[in-house]
Amino acid sequence: MAELLVKRVEIVEGLVLEFNDRSNRYFGDYHRILIEIDALVDAGDGPIRLRYQRPLKRMGVCSSNAGHETELLIEQFLATTGSYMRESGFTQKLLKSVKRPGQRLWKLLT
């Protein structure tokens, strides 16, 4: 499965989210919608890339609705989690949490 950048959103200065489509057809006309989320975070000495470990998923989507369902999943994520990410100091908290042992929500990509 190749990644396809679907949407890029600047949440706040120094934090950009990229939504990558890794959907696939799994049976007949039905698809598994799978959106992986990367965060580009300005860490002071250059940007770092993090991968959110809970991809957005939806099963049993017919071909004619795949684009709409993809957009809907992204918009729902931005409406809920995006508002939290816009809070003051979120970027600094995120960078600290990535360094904490046992943290499993964000993975540092190299």
XYZ file of C-alpha atoms in Angstrom:
110
model
C 0.000 0.000 0.000
C 1.467 3.307 -1.047
C 0.786 6.430 0.951
C -1.020 9.283 -0.754
C -1.053 12.713 0.907
C -4.724 13.698 1.106
C -4.611 16.802 3.261
C -2.079 19.027 5.009
C -3.285 21.302 7.815
C -1.322 23.831 9.853
C -2.812 23.517 13.338
C -0.691 26.242 14.940
C 2.643 27.755 14.061
C 5.196 24.960 14.389
C 2.680 22.101 14.127
C 1.453 20.718 10.797
C -0.633 17.568 10.347
C -0.433 15.448 7.206
C -3.195 12.954 6.459
C -1.987 10.053 4.311
C -4.409 7.672 2.628
C -3.473 3.990 2.831
C -6.928 2.658 1.948
C -7.400 -0.551 0.015
C -10.098 -2.636 -1.614
C -10.681 -5.777 0.404
C -13.724 -7.448 -1.155
C -15.539 -6.687 -4.393
C -16.552 -3.031 -4.339
C -15.813 -2.588 -0.621
C -12.867 -0.707 0.804
C -11.107 -0.307 4.085
C -10.484 3.408 4.570
C -7.226 3.886 6.480
C -5.787 7.354 7.121
C -2.425 7.684 8.866
C -1.595 10.982 10.537
C 1.884 12.487 10.665
C 2.783 15.572 12.664
C 5.597 17.848 11.588
C 6.743 19.610 14.745
C 9.215 22.465 14.909
C 11.623 21.285 17.608
C 13.785 24.425 17.539
C 16.712 22.849 15.686
C 14.554 21.723 12.773
C 11.310 19.861 12.215
C 10.729 16.320 13.414
C 8.133 13.898 12.053
C 5.859 11.933 14.365
C 3.284 9.272 13.453
C -0.004 9.109 15.366
C -0.429 5.454 16.392
C -4.238 5.405 16.095
C -5.004 5.646 12.388
C -8.471 6.672 11.255
C -10.376 3.622 9.963
C -13.671 2.715 8.400
C -14.586 -0.681 6.944
C -17.125 -1.661 4.291
C -17.116 1.554 2.262
C -18.236 1.220 -1.352
C -16.131 2.847 -4.081
C -18.615 5.629 -4.748
C -18.437 6.790 -1.094
C -14.707 6.324 -0.455
C -13.732 9.954 -1.073
C -16.568 11.305 1.040
C -15.821 8.918 3.936
C -12.127 9.821 3.839
C -12.930 13.528 4.099
C -15.486 12.869 6.840
C -12.963 10.948 8.975
C -10.417 13.765 8.644
C -12.961 16.475 9.474
C -14.179 14.553 12.534
C -10.591 14.173 13.755
C -9.888 17.886 13.282
C -13.122 18.844 15.056
C -12.281 16.774 18.145
C -8.546 16.225 18.508
C -7.593 19.268 16.427
C -9.192 21.618 18.936
C -7.085 20.059 21.711
C -3.940 20.476 19.597
C -4.638 24.195 19.210
C -4.349 24.790 22.959
C -1.460 26.900 24.164
C 1.633 24.821 24.918
C 0.450 21.652 23.162
C 3.542 21.441 20.924
C 5.902 21.583 23.917
C 3.861 18.921 25.754
C 3.933 16.721 22.658
C 7.716 16.962 22.344
C 8.139 16.079 26.044
C 5.763 13.130 25.823
C 7.610 11.596 22.852
C 10.762 11.356 24.975
C 8.934 9.696 27.874
C 9.476 5.913 28.135
C 6.393 3.822 27.461
C 4.623 6.556 25.488
C 2.705 4.821 22.719
C 0.464 7.457 21.158
C 3.100 9.110 18.950
C 6.072 7.428 17.293
C 9.158 9.306 16.147
C 9.838 8.667 12.449
C 13.372 8.951 11.148
